[in-house]
Coordinates of C-alpha atoms and ligand atoms in Angstrom, one line a residue:
M1 CA 0.0 0.0 0.0
S2 CA 1.4 3.4 -0.9
R3 CA 1.5 6.2 1.6
F4 CA -1.0 8.0 -0.7
F5 CA -3.8 5.4 -0.5
S6 CA -6.9 6.9 1.0
E7 CA -7.8 6.1 4.6
K8 CA -11.3 5.3 3.5
Y9 CA -10.1 2.3 1.4
K10 CA -7.3 1.0 3.6
N11 CA -9.3 -1.9 5.0
L12 CA -10.8 -2.9 1.7
V13 CA -10.5 -6.5 0.8
P14 CA -10.8 -6.7 -2.9
Y15 CA -12.8 -9.4 -4.8
V16 CA -10.7 -12.4 -5.9
P17 CA -11.8 -13.5 -9.4
G18 CA -11.4 -17.1 -10.4
E19 CA -8.2 -18.0 -12.2
Q20 CA -8.0 -16.8 -15.7
P21 CA -5.0 -18.4 -17.3
Q22 CA -4.5 -16.7 -20.7
E23 CA -2.6 -19.4 -22.4
I24 CA -5.8 -21.6 -22.8
K25 CA -3.9 -24.6 -21.6
Y26 CA -6.7 -25.7 -19.2
L27 CA -10.1 -27.1 -19.6
K28 CA -11.8 -24.2 -17.9
L29 CA -14.6 -25.2 -15.7
N30 CA -14.0 -22.6 -13.0
T31 CA -15.7 -19.3 -13.9
N32 CA -19.0 -20.2 -15.3
E33 CA -18.3 -19.1 -18.9
S34 CA -20.2 -20.7 -21.8
P35 CA -18.3 -23.4 -23.7
F36 CA -20.0 -22.2 -26.9
P37 CA -18.7 -19.3 -29.0
P38 CA -20.9 -16.3 -29.7
S39 CA -23.1 -16.5 -32.8
K40 CA -21.7 -15.5 -36.1
G41 CA -23.7 -12.3 -36.2
V42 CA -21.9 -11.1 -33.0
A43 CA -18.4 -11.5 -34.6
E44 CA -19.6 -9.6 -37.7
A45 CA -21.2 -6.8 -35.7
V46 CA -18.1 -6.4 -33.6
A47 CA -15.9 -6.3 -36.8
A48 CA -18.1 -3.6 -38.4
E49 CA -18.2 -1.5 -35.2
A50 CA -14.4 -1.7 -34.9
E51 CA -14.3 0.5 -38.0
R52 CA -16.0 3.3 -36.1
L53 CA -13.9 3.4 -32.9
Q54 CA -12.8 7.0 -33.4
L55 CA -16.3 7.9 -32.2
Y56 CA -17.6 7.8 -28.7
S57 CA -20.3 5.2 -28.0
D58 CA -23.9 6.1 -27.5
P59 CA -24.2 7.0 -23.7
D60 CA -27.7 5.7 -23.7
S61 CA -27.0 2.6 -25.8
K62 CA -30.4 3.2 -27.4
E63 CA -30.6 0.4 -29.9
L64 CA -29.4 -2.2 -27.5
T65 CA -31.6 -0.9 -24.7
A66 CA -34.6 -1.0 -27.0
K67 CA -33.8 -4.6 -28.1
I68 CA -33.5 -5.8 -24.5
A69 CA -36.8 -4.1 -23.7
E70 CA -38.4 -5.8 -26.6
V71 CA -37.0 -9.3 -25.6
Y72 CA -38.0 -8.9 -22.0
G73 CA -41.4 -7.2 -22.6
V74 CA -40.7 -3.9 -20.8
K75 CA -40.3 -0.3 -21.8
P76 CA -36.8 0.9 -22.8
S77 CA -37.0 3.4 -19.9
Q78 CA -37.1 0.4 -17.6
V79 CA -33.7 -0.9 -18.8
V80 CA -30.1 0.2 -18.1
V81 CA -27.1 -1.5 -19.6
T82 CA -23.8 -1.7 -17.8
N83 CA -20.2 -3.0 -18.1
G84 CA -21.0 -6.5 -16.9
S85 CA -23.8 -7.1 -14.3
D86 CA -21.1 -6.4 -11.6
E87 CA -21.4 -2.7 -12.6
V88 CA -25.2 -2.5 -12.3
L89 CA -24.9 -4.2 -8.9
N90 CA -22.4 -1.7 -7.8
F91 CA -24.5 1.2 -9.1
A92 CA -27.6 -0.2 -7.3
F93 CA -25.6 -0.5 -4.1
M94 CA -24.4 3.1 -4.5
A95 CA -27.8 4.4 -5.5
F96 CA -30.1 2.8 -2.9
A97 CA -28.1 1.7 0.1
D98 CA -26.2 3.7 2.8
E99 CA -25.7 3.8 6.6
K100 CA -29.4 4.4 7.1
R101 CA -30.5 1.8 4.6
P102 CA -28.3 -1.2 5.1
L103 CA -28.2 -4.4 3.1
A104 CA -29.0 -8.0 3.8
F105 CA -27.9 -11.0 1.7
P106 CA -27.2 -14.7 2.2
N107 CA -24.0 -15.6 4.0
I108 CA -23.0 -18.0 1.2
T109 CA -23.4 -16.2 -2.0
Y110 CA -21.7 -14.1 -4.7
G111 CA -18.5 -12.9 -3.1
F112 CA -18.6 -9.4 -4.7
Y113 CA -21.6 -8.2 -2.5
T114 CA -19.5 -7.7 0.6
V115 CA -16.8 -5.9 -1.5
F116 CA -19.4 -3.5 -3.1
A117 CA -20.9 -2.9 0.3
D118 CA -17.5 -2.2 1.8
I119 CA -16.3 0.2 -0.9
N120 CA -19.5 2.2 -0.6
H121 CA -19.5 2.1 3.2
I122 CA -22.8 0.3 3.4
P123 CA -23.4 -1.8 6.6
Y124 CA -24.7 -5.3 5.8
T125 CA -26.1 -8.4 7.4
E126 CA -25.2 -11.8 6.1
I127 CA -28.2 -14.1 6.7
P128 CA -27.2 -17.8 7.2
L129 CA -28.5 -20.3 4.7
R130 CA -30.3 -23.4 6.0
C131 CA -28.0 -26.4 6.7
D132 CA -28.9 -27.8 3.3
F133 CA -27.7 -24.5 1.7
T134 CA -31.2 -23.4 0.7
I135 CA -32.5 -19.9 1.5
N136 CA -35.3 -19.6 4.0
P137 CA -37.6 -17.0 2.6
E138 CA -39.0 -16.3 6.1
D139 CA -35.6 -14.8 7.0
Y140 CA -36.2 -12.1 4.5
T141 CA -39.8 -11.2 5.0
G142 CA -40.5 -7.8 6.5
I143 CA -36.9 -7.2 7.6
N144 CA -36.7 -3.5 6.9
K145 CA -33.4 -3.7 5.0
N146 CA -32.5 -3.6 1.4
I147 CA -32.0 -7.1 0.1
V148 CA -29.9 -8.8 -2.5
I149 CA -30.5 -12.4 -3.5
P150 CA -29.0 -14.2 -6.5
N151 CA -31.5 -16.5 -8.1
P152 CA -30.3 -19.1 -8.6
N153 CA -27.9 -18.6 -5.8
A154 CA -24.1 -19.0 -6.2
P155 CA -22.3 -21.2 -5.6
S156 CA -25.1 -23.6 -4.5
G157 CA -27.1 -23.3 -7.8
Y158 CA -30.4 -23.5 -5.8
E159 CA -33.4 -21.7 -7.2
L160 CA -35.7 -19.9 -4.9
P161 CA -39.3 -20.3 -6.3
L162 CA -40.8 -17.1 -7.7
T163 CA -43.6 -17.3 -5.2
D164 CA -41.1 -16.9 -2.4
I165 CA -39.3 -14.0 -4.2
E166 CA -42.7 -12.3 -4.6
K167 CA -43.4 -12.8 -0.8
I168 CA -40.0 -11.2 0.0
V169 CA -40.6 -8.2 -2.3
A170 CA -44.2 -7.7 -1.2
S171 CA -43.3 -7.9 2.5
N172 CA -40.6 -5.2 2.2
P173 CA -42.5 -2.4 0.4
D174 CA -40.2 0.3 1.7
N175 CA -37.0 -1.4 0.9
L176 CA -35.4 -2.3 -2.4
V177 CA -35.1 -6.0 -3.3
I178 CA -32.4 -6.8 -5.9
I179 CA -32.7 -10.1 -7.6
D180 CA -29.4 -11.0 -9.3
E181 CA -30.4 -13.3 -12.2
A182 CA -26.9 -13.9 -13.6
Y183 CA -27.8 -17.6 -14.0
V184 CA -31.5 -17.5 -14.6
D185 CA -31.4 -18.7 -18.2
F186 CA -30.4 -22.2 -17.2
G187 CA -33.8 -23.3 -16.0
A188 CA -35.0 -20.9 -13.3
E189 CA -37.9 -18.5 -13.4
S190 CA -37.2 -14.8 -13.8
A191 CA -38.8 -12.1 -11.6
V192 CA -38.9 -9.7 -14.6
P193 CA -42.7 -10.2 -15.0
L194 CA -43.2 -8.8 -11.5
I195 CA -41.4 -5.5 -12.3
N196 CA -44.6 -3.6 -13.1
K197 CA -46.3 -4.9 -10.0
Y198 CA -43.7 -3.9 -7.5
D199 CA -41.8 -0.5 -7.5
N200 CA -39.2 -1.9 -5.1
L201 CA -38.0 -4.8 -7.3
F202 CA -34.7 -4.5 -9.2
V203 CA -33.6 -7.4 -11.5
T204 CA -30.1 -7.7 -12.9
Q205 CA -29.0 -10.0 -15.6
T206 CA -25.8 -10.6 -17.7
F207 CA -24.7 -11.6 -21.2
S208 CA -21.6 -13.3 -19.6
K209 CA -23.1 -16.8 -19.1
S210 CA -26.1 -17.7 -21.3
R211 CA -25.0 -15.5 -24.1
S212 CA -21.3 -16.4 -24.4
M213 CA -20.1 -12.9 -23.9
A214 CA -18.1 -12.9 -20.6
G215 CA -15.2 -11.2 -22.4
A216 CA -17.4 -8.4 -23.8
R217 CA -18.6 -7.2 -20.3
L218 CA -22.3 -6.6 -20.7
G219 CA -25.0 -6.7 -18.1
F220 CA -28.3 -4.9 -17.5
G221 CA -30.8 -4.0 -14.9
I222 CA -34.6 -4.0 -15.3
A223 CA -36.9 -2.1 -12.9
S224 CA -39.4 0.8 -12.7
E225 CA -38.6 3.9 -14.7
E226 CA -37.8 5.8 -11.5
L227 CA -35.3 3.2 -10.2
I228 CA -33.6 3.1 -13.6
S229 CA -33.5 6.9 -13.7
D230 CA -31.7 6.8 -10.3
I231 CA -29.2 4.3 -11.7
N232 CA -28.6 6.6 -14.7
T233 CA -27.8 9.5 -12.3
I234 CA -25.1 7.3 -10.8
R235 CA -23.9 6.1 -14.2
Y236 CA -23.7 9.6 -15.7
S237 CA -21.7 10.6 -12.6
T238 CA -19.3 7.7 -13.0
N239 CA -18.8 6.7 -16.6
P240 CA -21.5 7.7 -19.2
Y241 CA -19.7 5.7 -21.9
N242 CA -19.7 2.5 -19.9
I243 CA -20.6 0.4 -22.9
N244 CA -18.1 0.5 -25.7
R245 CA -19.2 0.4 -29.3
M246 CA -18.2 -3.2 -29.9
T247 CA -20.0 -4.5 -26.9
A248 CA -23.2 -2.6 -27.7
A249 CA -23.1 -4.0 -31.2
A250 CA -22.3 -7.5 -29.9
G251 CA -25.2 -7.4 -27.4
Y252 CA -27.7 -6.3 -30.1
A253 CA -26.5 -9.0 -32.5
A254 CA -26.7 -11.6 -29.7
L255 CA -30.4 -10.8 -29.0
C256 CA -31.1 -11.1 -32.7
D257 CA -29.7 -14.6 -32.5
N258 CA -31.5 -15.4 -29.2
D259 CA -32.7 -18.8 -30.3
Y260 CA -29.1 -20.0 -30.8
Y261 CA -28.3 -19.0 -27.2
M262 CA -31.5 -20.4 -25.7
K263 CA -30.8 -23.7 -27.5
N264 CA -27.3 -23.7 -26.0
C265 CA -28.8 -23.2 -22.5
R266 CA -31.0 -26.3 -23.0
I267 CA -27.8 -28.3 -24.0
I268 CA -26.1 -27.0 -20.8
E269 CA -29.0 -28.2 -18.7
E270 CA -28.8 -31.7 -20.3
N271 CA -25.1 -31.8 -19.7
R272 CA -25.6 -30.6 -16.1
E273 CA -28.1 -33.4 -15.3
Q274 CA -25.8 -36.0 -17.0
A275 CA -22.7 -34.9 -15.2
A276 CA -24.5 -34.7 -11.8
S277 CA -25.8 -38.2 -12.3
E278 CA -22.3 -39.5 -13.2
L279 CA -20.7 -37.8 -10.2
K280 CA -23.4 -39.2 -7.9
K281 CA -22.5 -42.7 -9.2
L282 CA -19.0 -42.0 -8.0
G283 CA -20.3 -41.2 -4.5
F284 CA -20.6 -37.4 -4.8
T285 CA -23.2 -35.3 -3.2
V286 CA -24.4 -32.9 -5.9
L287 CA -26.8 -30.1 -5.0
P288 CA -29.7 -29.7 -7.4
S289 CA -28.7 -26.8 -9.6
K290 CA -30.6 -24.5 -12.0
A291 CA -27.4 -22.7 -13.0
N292 CA -24.6 -23.5 -15.5
F293 CA -22.6 -25.1 -12.7
I294 CA -22.9 -27.7 -10.0
F295 CA -21.7 -27.7 -6.4
A296 CA -20.4 -31.1 -5.3
K297 CA -18.5 -32.8 -2.6
S298 CA -17.3 -36.4 -1.9
E299 CA -16.4 -38.3 1.2
R300 CA -13.7 -40.0 -0.9
I301 CA -11.6 -36.8 -1.4
S302 CA -11.4 -33.4 0.1
G303 CA -12.6 -30.4 -2.0
E304 CA -9.1 -28.9 -2.0
K305 CA -7.4 -32.1 -3.0
L306 CA -9.8 -32.7 -5.9
Y307 CA -9.2 -29.1 -7.1
T308 CA -5.4 -29.6 -7.0
E309 CA -5.4 -33.0 -8.6
L310 CA -7.7 -31.8 -11.5
K311 CA -5.5 -28.8 -12.0
K312 CA -2.4 -31.0 -12.3
R313 CA -4.3 -32.9 -15.0
G314 CA -5.3 -29.7 -16.9
I315 CA -8.8 -29.1 -15.6
L316 CA -9.7 -26.0 -13.6
I317 CA -12.7 -26.0 -11.2
R318 CA -13.4 -23.5 -8.4
H319 CA -12.7 -24.2 -4.8
F320 CA -13.6 -21.7 -2.1
D321 CA -11.5 -21.4 1.0
K322 CA -14.5 -20.7 3.3
E323 CA -15.2 -23.0 6.3
I324 CA -18.8 -24.0 5.6
I325 CA -18.2 -24.9 1.9
R326 CA -14.6 -26.1 2.1
D327 CA -15.6 -29.7 1.2
Y328 CA -17.3 -28.6 -2.0
N329 CA -16.2 -27.6 -5.4
R330 CA -18.1 -25.6 -8.0
I331 CA -17.9 -27.1 -11.5
T332 CA -18.9 -25.1 -14.5
I333 CA -21.0 -27.1 -17.1
G334 CA -19.3 -27.4 -20.4
T335 CA -19.9 -29.4 -23.6
Q336 CA -20.8 -33.1 -23.3
A337 CA -17.3 -34.1 -24.3
Q338 CA -15.8 -31.8 -21.6
M339 CA -18.0 -33.2 -18.9
E340 CA -17.2 -36.7 -19.9
K341 CA -13.5 -35.8 -19.7
L342 CA -14.1 -34.3 -16.2
V343 CA -16.0 -37.4 -14.9
Q344 CA -13.3 -39.7 -16.4
T345 CA -10.5 -37.7 -14.8
V346 CA -12.3 -37.6 -11.4
K347 CA -12.7 -41.3 -11.6
E348 CA -9.0 -41.8 -12.3
I349 CA -8.0 -39.5 -9.4
L350 CA -10.3 -41.4 -6.9
E351 CA -8.9 -44.8 -8.1
E352 CA -5.3 -43.6 -7.9
Q353 CA -5.6 -42.3 -4.4
E354 CA -7.6 -45.3 -3.1
G355 CA -5.6 -47.9 -5.0
Ligands
PMP428 N1 -23.8 -12.2 -10.1 C1 -23.4 -13.5 -9.9 C2 -24.2 -14.3 -8.9 C3 -22.2 -14.0 -10.5 O1 -21.8 -15.2 -10.2 C4 -21.5 -13.1 -11.4 C5 -20.3 -13.7 -12.1 N2 -19.1 -13.7 -11.4 C6 -22.0 -11.8 -11.6 C7 -23.2 -11.4 -11.0 C8 -21.3 -10.8 -12.5 O2 -21.1 -11.3 -13.8 P1 -20.8 -10.2 -14.9 O3 -20.2 -9.0 -14.3 O4 -19.8 -11.0 -15.8 O5 -22.1 -9.9 -15.6

């Protein structure tokens, strides 16, 4: 730390992203990317836009915003696009939470929430999950705090039924409820249809997972016009050109090819069920997931050892060094061939260490 670093950030513990080896040596099943490339239309749109990089991007990303609104059945004024959904989450924390309006979220969840809260000096409560890692909706009803819940949750993959989400939103009318739907396209139900019924509901989504665009950094928020207008106040005070030309063009093209992406999501779901069943045959406990990853543990090998042994053999998965989930690993779902390779390698590791 330099002697110039501001006092207000000196205790900040930054978010630690999953490993991102750039040499593409590994089978990457560690950061929930799609194994499928973007559609052809996306590459063409990016190439065309690259010719116009001398011009600033549209600060309102009008075409992309209108397309998202069309696909999700809302008005363009109910949509804001951001540099990954991380940015819209940070903006929402900045806009709606403070010392007087603290936050609550599950104790096992996306690791960035505590960091966004800390950097914005927002007090927060981490609400414990049940022993089986599910969220108890009663813990969130009428709690008089702003709430953030990923649905499905990460890294468990559990979906909270929409009826429970609605109860939480309805029982906290004077607080904002943010539903982080980064993984919703892999079989869970979205809360977007509730947007016009509740003015305290804010939904975030991303192009990083289901639309194969993690590297382009594109996320969005959907909410009432008033909430979106507040986010735009923050956005225009931070970085009005938060979406670069190529990403905006890529996002628009991706939505024009939506069928391709939704078909890929169905393939991921099939591969997920297949991989879960194969791992269960090897004695693993696999939590029921509605995301593009599974969370699994085995009595036969520790979470850390499995992570290390797979890495030695060229496969990256995610291990979290946190007491309650130390036995588990989060495994991103890839193609059928990739999942077969994973299962086969796990089998070999177990046999080697037991034989
Ligand atoms: N929410 C959750 C639950 C996530 O796991 C992630 C991915 N790390 C994000 C949001 C942010 O993803 P992105 O910024 O790529 O949209």
